[in-house]
Coordinates of C-alpha atoms and ligand atoms in Angstrom, one line a residue:
X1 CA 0.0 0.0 0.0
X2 CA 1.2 3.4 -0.7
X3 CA 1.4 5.8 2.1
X4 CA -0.8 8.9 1.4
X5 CA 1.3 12.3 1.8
X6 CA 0.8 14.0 5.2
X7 CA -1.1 17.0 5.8
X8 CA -0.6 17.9 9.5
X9 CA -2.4 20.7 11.0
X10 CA -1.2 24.2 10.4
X11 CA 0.3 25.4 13.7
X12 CA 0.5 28.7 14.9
X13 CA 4.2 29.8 13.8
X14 CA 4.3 26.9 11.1
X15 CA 6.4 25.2 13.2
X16 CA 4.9 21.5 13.1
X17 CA 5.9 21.1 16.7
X18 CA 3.7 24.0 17.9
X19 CA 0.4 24.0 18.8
X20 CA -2.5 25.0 16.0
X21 CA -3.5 28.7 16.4
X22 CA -6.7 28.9 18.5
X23 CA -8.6 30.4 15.7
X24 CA -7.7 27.5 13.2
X25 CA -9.2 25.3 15.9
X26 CA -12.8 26.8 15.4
X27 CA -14.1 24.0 13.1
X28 CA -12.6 21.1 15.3
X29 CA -14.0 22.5 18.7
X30 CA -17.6 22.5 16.9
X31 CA -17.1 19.2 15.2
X32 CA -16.1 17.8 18.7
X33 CA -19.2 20.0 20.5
X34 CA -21.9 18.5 18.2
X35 CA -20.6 15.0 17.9
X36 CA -20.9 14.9 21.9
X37 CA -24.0 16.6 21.8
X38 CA -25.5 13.2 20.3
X39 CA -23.2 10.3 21.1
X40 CA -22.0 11.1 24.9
X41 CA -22.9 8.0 27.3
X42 CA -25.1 8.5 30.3
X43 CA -23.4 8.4 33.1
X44 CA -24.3 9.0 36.5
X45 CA -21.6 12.1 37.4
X46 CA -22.4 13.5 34.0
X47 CA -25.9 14.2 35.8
X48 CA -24.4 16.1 38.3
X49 CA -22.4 19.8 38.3
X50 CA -21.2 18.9 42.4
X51 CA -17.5 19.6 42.5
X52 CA -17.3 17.0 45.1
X53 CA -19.1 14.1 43.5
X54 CA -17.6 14.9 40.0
X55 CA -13.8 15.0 41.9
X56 CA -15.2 11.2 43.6
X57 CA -15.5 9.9 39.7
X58 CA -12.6 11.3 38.5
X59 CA -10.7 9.6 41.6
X60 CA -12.0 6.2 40.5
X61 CA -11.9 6.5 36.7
X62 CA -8.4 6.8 37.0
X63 CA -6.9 2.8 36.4
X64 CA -10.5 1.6 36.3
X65 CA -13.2 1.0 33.6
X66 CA -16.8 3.1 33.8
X67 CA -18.9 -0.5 34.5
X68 CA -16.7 -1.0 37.5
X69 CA -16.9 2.4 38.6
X70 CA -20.8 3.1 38.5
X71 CA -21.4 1.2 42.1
X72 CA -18.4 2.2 43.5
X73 CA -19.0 6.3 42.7
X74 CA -23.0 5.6 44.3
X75 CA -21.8 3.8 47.4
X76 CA -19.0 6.2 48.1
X77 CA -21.3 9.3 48.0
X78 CA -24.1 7.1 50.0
X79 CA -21.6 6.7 52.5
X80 CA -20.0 9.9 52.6
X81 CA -22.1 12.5 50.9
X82 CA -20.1 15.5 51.0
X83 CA -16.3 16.7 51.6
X84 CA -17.0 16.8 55.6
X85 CA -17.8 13.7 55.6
X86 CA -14.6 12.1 53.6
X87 CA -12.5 14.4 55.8
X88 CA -14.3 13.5 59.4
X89 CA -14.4 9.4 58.5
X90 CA -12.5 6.6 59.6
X91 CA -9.4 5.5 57.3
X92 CA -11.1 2.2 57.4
X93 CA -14.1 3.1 56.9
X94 CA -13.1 4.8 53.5
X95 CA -10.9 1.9 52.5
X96 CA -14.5 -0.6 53.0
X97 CA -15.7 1.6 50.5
X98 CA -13.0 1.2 47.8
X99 CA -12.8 -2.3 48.8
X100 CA -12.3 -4.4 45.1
X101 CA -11.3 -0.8 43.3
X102 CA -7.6 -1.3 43.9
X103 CA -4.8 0.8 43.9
X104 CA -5.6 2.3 47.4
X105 CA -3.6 5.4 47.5
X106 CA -6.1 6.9 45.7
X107 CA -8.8 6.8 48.7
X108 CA -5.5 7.5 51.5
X109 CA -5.4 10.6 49.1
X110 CA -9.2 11.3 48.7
X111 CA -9.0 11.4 52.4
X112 CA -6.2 13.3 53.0
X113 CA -7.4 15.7 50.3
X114 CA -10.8 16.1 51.9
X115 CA -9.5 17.2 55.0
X116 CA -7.1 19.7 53.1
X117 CA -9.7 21.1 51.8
X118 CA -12.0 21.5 55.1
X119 CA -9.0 22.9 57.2
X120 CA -7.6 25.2 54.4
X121 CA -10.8 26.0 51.7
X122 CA -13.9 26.4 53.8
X123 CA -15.1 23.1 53.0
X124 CA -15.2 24.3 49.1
X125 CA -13.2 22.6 46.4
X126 CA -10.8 25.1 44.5
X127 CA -12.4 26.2 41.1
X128 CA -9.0 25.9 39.5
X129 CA -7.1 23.8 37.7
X130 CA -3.9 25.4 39.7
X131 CA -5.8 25.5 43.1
X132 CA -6.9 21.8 42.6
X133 CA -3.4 20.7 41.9
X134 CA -1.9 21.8 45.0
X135 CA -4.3 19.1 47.0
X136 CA -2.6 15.4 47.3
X137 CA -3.3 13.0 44.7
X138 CA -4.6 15.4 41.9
X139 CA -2.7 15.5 38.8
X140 CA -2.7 17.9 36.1
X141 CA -4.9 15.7 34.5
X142 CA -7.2 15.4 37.1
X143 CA -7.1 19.2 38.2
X144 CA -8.0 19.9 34.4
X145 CA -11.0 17.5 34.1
X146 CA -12.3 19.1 37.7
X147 CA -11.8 22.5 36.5
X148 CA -13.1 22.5 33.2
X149 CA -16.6 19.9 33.7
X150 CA -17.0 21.3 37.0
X151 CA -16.4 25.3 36.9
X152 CA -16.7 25.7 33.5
X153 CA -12.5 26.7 33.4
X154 CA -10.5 26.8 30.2
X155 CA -8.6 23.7 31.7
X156 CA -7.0 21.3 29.3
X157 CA -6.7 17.9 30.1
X158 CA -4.3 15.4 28.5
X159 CA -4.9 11.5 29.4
X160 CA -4.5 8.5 27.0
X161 CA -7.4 8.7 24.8
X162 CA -6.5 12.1 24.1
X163 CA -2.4 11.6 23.3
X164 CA -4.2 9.0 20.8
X165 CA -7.2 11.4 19.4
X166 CA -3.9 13.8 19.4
X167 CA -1.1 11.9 17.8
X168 CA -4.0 10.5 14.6
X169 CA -5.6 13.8 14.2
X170 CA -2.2 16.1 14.2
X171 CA -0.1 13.1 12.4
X172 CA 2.0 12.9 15.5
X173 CA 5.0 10.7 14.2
X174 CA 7.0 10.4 17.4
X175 CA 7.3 9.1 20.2
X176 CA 4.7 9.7 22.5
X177 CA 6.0 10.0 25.9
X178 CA 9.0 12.1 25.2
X179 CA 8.9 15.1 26.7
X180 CA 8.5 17.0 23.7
X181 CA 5.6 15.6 22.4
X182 CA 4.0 15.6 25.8
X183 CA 4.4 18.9 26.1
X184 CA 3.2 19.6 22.4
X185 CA -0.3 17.8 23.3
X186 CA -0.8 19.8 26.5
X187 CA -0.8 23.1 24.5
X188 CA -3.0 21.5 21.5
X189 CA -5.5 20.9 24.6
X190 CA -4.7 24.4 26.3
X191 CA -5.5 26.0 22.5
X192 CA -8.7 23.9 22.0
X193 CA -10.1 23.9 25.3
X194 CA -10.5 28.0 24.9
X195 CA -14.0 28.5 24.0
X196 CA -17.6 27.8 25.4
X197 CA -18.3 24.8 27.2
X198 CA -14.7 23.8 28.5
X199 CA -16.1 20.8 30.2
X200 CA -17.7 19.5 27.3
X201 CA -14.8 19.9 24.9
X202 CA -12.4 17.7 27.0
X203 CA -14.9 15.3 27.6
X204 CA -15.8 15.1 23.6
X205 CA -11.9 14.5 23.2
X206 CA -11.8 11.6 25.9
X207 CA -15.4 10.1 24.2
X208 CA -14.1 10.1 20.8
X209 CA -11.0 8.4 22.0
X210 CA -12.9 5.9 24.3
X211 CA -15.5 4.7 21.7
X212 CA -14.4 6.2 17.9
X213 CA -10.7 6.8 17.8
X214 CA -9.9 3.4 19.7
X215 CA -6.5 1.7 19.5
X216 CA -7.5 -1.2 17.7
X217 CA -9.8 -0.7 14.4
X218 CA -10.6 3.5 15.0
X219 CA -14.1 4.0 13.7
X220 CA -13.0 6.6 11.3
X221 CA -16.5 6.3 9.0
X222 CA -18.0 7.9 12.3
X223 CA -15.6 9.7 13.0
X224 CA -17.0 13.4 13.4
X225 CA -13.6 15.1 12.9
X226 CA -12.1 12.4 10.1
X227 CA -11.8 15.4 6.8
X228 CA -9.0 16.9 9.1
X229 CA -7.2 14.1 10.5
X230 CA -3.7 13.2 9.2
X231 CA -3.6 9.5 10.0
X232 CA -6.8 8.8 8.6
X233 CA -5.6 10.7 5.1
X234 CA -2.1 9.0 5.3
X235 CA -3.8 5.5 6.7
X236 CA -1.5 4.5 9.1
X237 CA -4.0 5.7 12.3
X238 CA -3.8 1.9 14.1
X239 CA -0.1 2.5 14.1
X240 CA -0.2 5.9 16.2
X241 CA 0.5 6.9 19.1
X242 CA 3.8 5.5 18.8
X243 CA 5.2 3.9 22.0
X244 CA 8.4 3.5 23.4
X245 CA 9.1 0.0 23.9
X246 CA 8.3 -0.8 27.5
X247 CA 10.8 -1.3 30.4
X248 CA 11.4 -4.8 30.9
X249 CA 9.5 -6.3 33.9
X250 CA 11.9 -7.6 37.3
X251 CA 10.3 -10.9 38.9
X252 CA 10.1 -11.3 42.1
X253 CA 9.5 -14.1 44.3
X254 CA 7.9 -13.8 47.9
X255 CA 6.0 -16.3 50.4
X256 CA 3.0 -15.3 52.3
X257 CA 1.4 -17.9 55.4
X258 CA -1.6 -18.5 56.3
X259 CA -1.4 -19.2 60.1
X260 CA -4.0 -20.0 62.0
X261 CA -4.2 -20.0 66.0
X262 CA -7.2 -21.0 68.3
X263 CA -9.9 -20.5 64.4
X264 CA -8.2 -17.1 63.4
X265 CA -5.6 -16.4 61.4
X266 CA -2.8 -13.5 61.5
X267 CA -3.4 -10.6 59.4
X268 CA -0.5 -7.7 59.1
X269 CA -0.4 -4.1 57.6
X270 CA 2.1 -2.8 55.4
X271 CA 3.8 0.7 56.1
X272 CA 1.9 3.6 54.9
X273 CA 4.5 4.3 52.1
X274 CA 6.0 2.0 49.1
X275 CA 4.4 -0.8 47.6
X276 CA 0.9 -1.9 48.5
X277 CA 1.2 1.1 51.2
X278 CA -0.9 1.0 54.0
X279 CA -2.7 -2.3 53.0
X280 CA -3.7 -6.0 55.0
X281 CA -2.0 -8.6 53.4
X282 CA -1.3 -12.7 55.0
X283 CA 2.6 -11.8 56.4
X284 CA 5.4 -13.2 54.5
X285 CA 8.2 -11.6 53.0
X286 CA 10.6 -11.5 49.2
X287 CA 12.4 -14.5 48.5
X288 CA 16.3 -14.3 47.4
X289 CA 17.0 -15.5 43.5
X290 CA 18.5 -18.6 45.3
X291 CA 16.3 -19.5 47.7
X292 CA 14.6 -22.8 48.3
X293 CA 11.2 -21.2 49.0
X294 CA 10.4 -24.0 52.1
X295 CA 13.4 -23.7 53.7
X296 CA 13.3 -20.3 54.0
X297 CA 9.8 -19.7 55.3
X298 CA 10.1 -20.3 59.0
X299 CA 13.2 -18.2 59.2
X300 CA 11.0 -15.0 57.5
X301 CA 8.1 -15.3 59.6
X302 CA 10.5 -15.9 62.6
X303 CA 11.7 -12.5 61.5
X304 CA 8.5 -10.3 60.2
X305 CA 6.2 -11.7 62.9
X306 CA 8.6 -13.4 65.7
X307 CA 6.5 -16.7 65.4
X308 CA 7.7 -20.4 65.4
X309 CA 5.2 -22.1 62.9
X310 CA 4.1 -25.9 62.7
X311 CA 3.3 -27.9 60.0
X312 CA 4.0 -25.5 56.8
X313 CA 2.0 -27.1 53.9
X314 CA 2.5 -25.7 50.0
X315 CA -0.8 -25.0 48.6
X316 CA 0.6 -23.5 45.7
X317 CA 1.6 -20.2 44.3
X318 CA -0.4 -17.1 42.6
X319 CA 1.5 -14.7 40.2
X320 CA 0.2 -10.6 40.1
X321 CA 1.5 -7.7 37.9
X322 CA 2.5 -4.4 39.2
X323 CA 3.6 -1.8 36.7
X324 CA 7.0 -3.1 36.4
X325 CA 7.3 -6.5 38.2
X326 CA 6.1 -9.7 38.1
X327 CA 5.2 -11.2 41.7
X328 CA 5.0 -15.1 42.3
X329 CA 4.0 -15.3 45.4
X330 CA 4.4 -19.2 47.1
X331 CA 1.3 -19.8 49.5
X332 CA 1.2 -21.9 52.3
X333 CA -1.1 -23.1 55.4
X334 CA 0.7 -23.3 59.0
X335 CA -0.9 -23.2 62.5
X336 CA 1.1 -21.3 65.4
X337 CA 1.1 -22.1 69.4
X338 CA -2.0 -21.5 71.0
X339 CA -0.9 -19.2 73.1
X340 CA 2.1 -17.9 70.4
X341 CA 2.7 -13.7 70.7
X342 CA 3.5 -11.5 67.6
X343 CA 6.9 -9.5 67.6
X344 CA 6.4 -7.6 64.5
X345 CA 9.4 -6.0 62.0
X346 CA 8.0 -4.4 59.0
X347 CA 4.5 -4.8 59.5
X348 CA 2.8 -2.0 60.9
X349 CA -0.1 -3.5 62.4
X350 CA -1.4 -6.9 62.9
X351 CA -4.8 -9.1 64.3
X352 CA -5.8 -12.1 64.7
X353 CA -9.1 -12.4 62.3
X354 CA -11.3 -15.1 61.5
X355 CA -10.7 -15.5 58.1
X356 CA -14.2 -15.0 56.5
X357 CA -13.3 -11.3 57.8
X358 CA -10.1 -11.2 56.0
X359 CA -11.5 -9.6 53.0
X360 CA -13.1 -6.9 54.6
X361 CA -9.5 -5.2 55.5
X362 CA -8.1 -3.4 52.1
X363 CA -5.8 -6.0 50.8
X364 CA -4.0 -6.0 47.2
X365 CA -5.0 -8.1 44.0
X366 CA -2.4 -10.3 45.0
X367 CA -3.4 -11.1 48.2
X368 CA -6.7 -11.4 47.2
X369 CA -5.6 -14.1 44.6
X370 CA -3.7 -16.0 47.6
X371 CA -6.9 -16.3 49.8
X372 CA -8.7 -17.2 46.8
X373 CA -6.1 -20.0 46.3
X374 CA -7.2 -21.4 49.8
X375 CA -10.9 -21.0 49.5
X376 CA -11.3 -17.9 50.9
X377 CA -13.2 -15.8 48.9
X378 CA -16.2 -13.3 48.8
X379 CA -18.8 -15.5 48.4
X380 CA -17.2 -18.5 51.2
X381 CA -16.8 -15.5 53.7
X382 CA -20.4 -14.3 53.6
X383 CA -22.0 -17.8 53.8
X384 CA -19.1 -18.7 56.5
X385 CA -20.1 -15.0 58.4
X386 CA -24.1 -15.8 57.3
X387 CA -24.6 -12.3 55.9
X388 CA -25.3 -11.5 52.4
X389 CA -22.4 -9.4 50.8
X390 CA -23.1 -6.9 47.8
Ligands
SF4_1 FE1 -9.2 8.8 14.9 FE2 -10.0 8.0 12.5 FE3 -11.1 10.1 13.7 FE4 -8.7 10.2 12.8 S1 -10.5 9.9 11.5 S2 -9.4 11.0 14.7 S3 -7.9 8.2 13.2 S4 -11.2 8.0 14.3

């Protein structure tokens, strides 16, 4: 196939790494307006203008698909229905509510936020993108979409449907996470988002990248902005944004116990700061390239939770991703003394819990596989604890 010419947009000093002039972004903004006017999907914080309850969804939309999020968004603002609430609650009590969302440091900073905002704001959410961004756990992305859906601000926003909508439309050649052509998409976005209905436009950007511009076949026959899009004239759109290959994942290897004593079992807490911060997990510890992962299991819980186990039995392993490592993660079922006392170094925390209660304390997707692996789960613990769980 012959590669059509290019015919990226005109930018403001003809420089093809500047942003378009706003002007020449007249047509585009309207395009985008009109084709959101009649495809946007309903959902439930698009029915709302509550800084609060629209800061809530942007919180959990981060890392996490709309389905998912729809429960999660009503039961958080059921629970705690306005910033005074977040800020006055119970760590635990927030983490309940996130409970199956993952990636918890997102509700430590909602909370921490919250109360932020009650000590320092009047209770009132900054209605700027540069006011937002000073509160823990908002972004610039985040601070844009809050500022421009919520208050109406020229606030751009740049996330990954929009680098894609971006590199297609502009016939962005390069790679996409250099600095460079970061920056270049956050001024396309400050340029386009001046105009009426702020909120709107960057929410037309994300839609058309979430349902028309996709990665994988773009729908460019429905495609609203298609008679000025480079990629689509050149054909080559399924091959943009171009992405630097990713860094090569470490594995690691680690053991976790299951230790029961007198029908509980031993639950610990990580520290509040590095991986799975703040988070309930069965306590265990990294395993050493060379290790024989039995041998070495007495001798780590000896040292993470000062207790002499009995009768370690493999009952097989789990494997999890983080962003750039590879966890297996060798489980095993042990009993302690009856009257055995935890000395704790690392953990944070620990209890004795029986174990259909275990999944009520935030955990990780990888401890959550691990007590799936020895039939505990969500649906064993509610019959085991004879309540009905949602
Ligand atoms: Fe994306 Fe195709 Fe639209 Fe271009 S025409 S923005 S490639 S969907």
């Amino acid at each position: 196939m012959t590669a059509r010419k290019s015919r990226t947009a005109k930018t403001a000093e003809g420089d093809p790494n500047s942003a378009p002039a706003a002007s020449s972004l007249n047509p585009l903004r309207k395009a985008l307006l009109a084709w959101y006017d009649a495809n946007r999907r309903d959902m439930p914080w698009r029915n709302t203008r509550d800084p609060y309850a629209i800061w809530i969804s942007e919180a959990m939309l981060q890392q996490t698909r709309v389905d998912t999020v729809i429960p999660y968004w009503e039961r958080f603002l059921e629970t705690f229905p306005t910033v005074e609430t977040l800020a006055t609650a119970d760590i635990d009590e927030v983490y309940a509510v996130w409970t199956g969302l993952g990636y918890y440091s997102r509700a430590r900073n909602l909370k921490h936020a919250a109360e932020t905002i009650v000590a320092d704001h009047g209770g009132q959410l900054p209605d700027t993108a540069e006011g937002l961004a000073t509160l823990k756990g908002i972004g610039r992305y985040t601070a844009g979409a809050i500022a421009s859906i919520a208050f109406e601000r020229e606030a751009p926003l740049v996330d990954g449907n929009v680098i894609r909508v971006f590199a297609r439309l502009l016939g962005i050649r390069e790679d996409s996470a250099a600095k460079t052509v970061v920056d270049r998409m956050w001024a396309v976005a400050g340029e386009l988002v001046k105009g009426p209905r702020p909120g709107d436009l960057n929410q037309a950007l994300m839609e058309l990248g979430a349902t028309v511009c996709t990665p994988r076949n773009p729908s460019c026959l429905l495609c609203p902005v298609r008679s000025g899009c480079d990629a689509h004239a050149v054909g080559d759109a399924e091959a943009l944004p171009i992405k630097r290959k990713k860094t090569k994942q470490t594995k690691i290897r680690a053991v976790a116990a299951y230790i029961e004593r007198n029908g509980k079992i031993l639950a610990v807490r990580r520290p509040e700061t590095g991986l799975m911060a703040g988070l309930w997990e069965l306590p265990g510890g990294e395993l050493e390239a060379s290790d024989e992962t039995k041998d070495r299991l007495p001798e780590i819980l000896k040292d993470v939770v000062g207790l002499e186990i009995l009768g370690a039995e493999h009952v097989g392993h789990v494997q999890h991703l983080f962003t750039h490592r590879r966890l297996t993660l060798e489980v095993f079922r042990c009993r302690a003394e009856p009257g055995a006392r935890v000395r704790r170094k690392g953990p944070v925390a620990h209890k004795w819990i029986r174990p259909e209660d275990f999944l009520d304390l935030a955990h990780a997707g990888s401890t959550r596989k691990a007590m799936s692996l020895l039939g505990v789960t969500d649906e064993t613990s509610a019959r085991a604890a004879g309540k009905k769980k949602g």
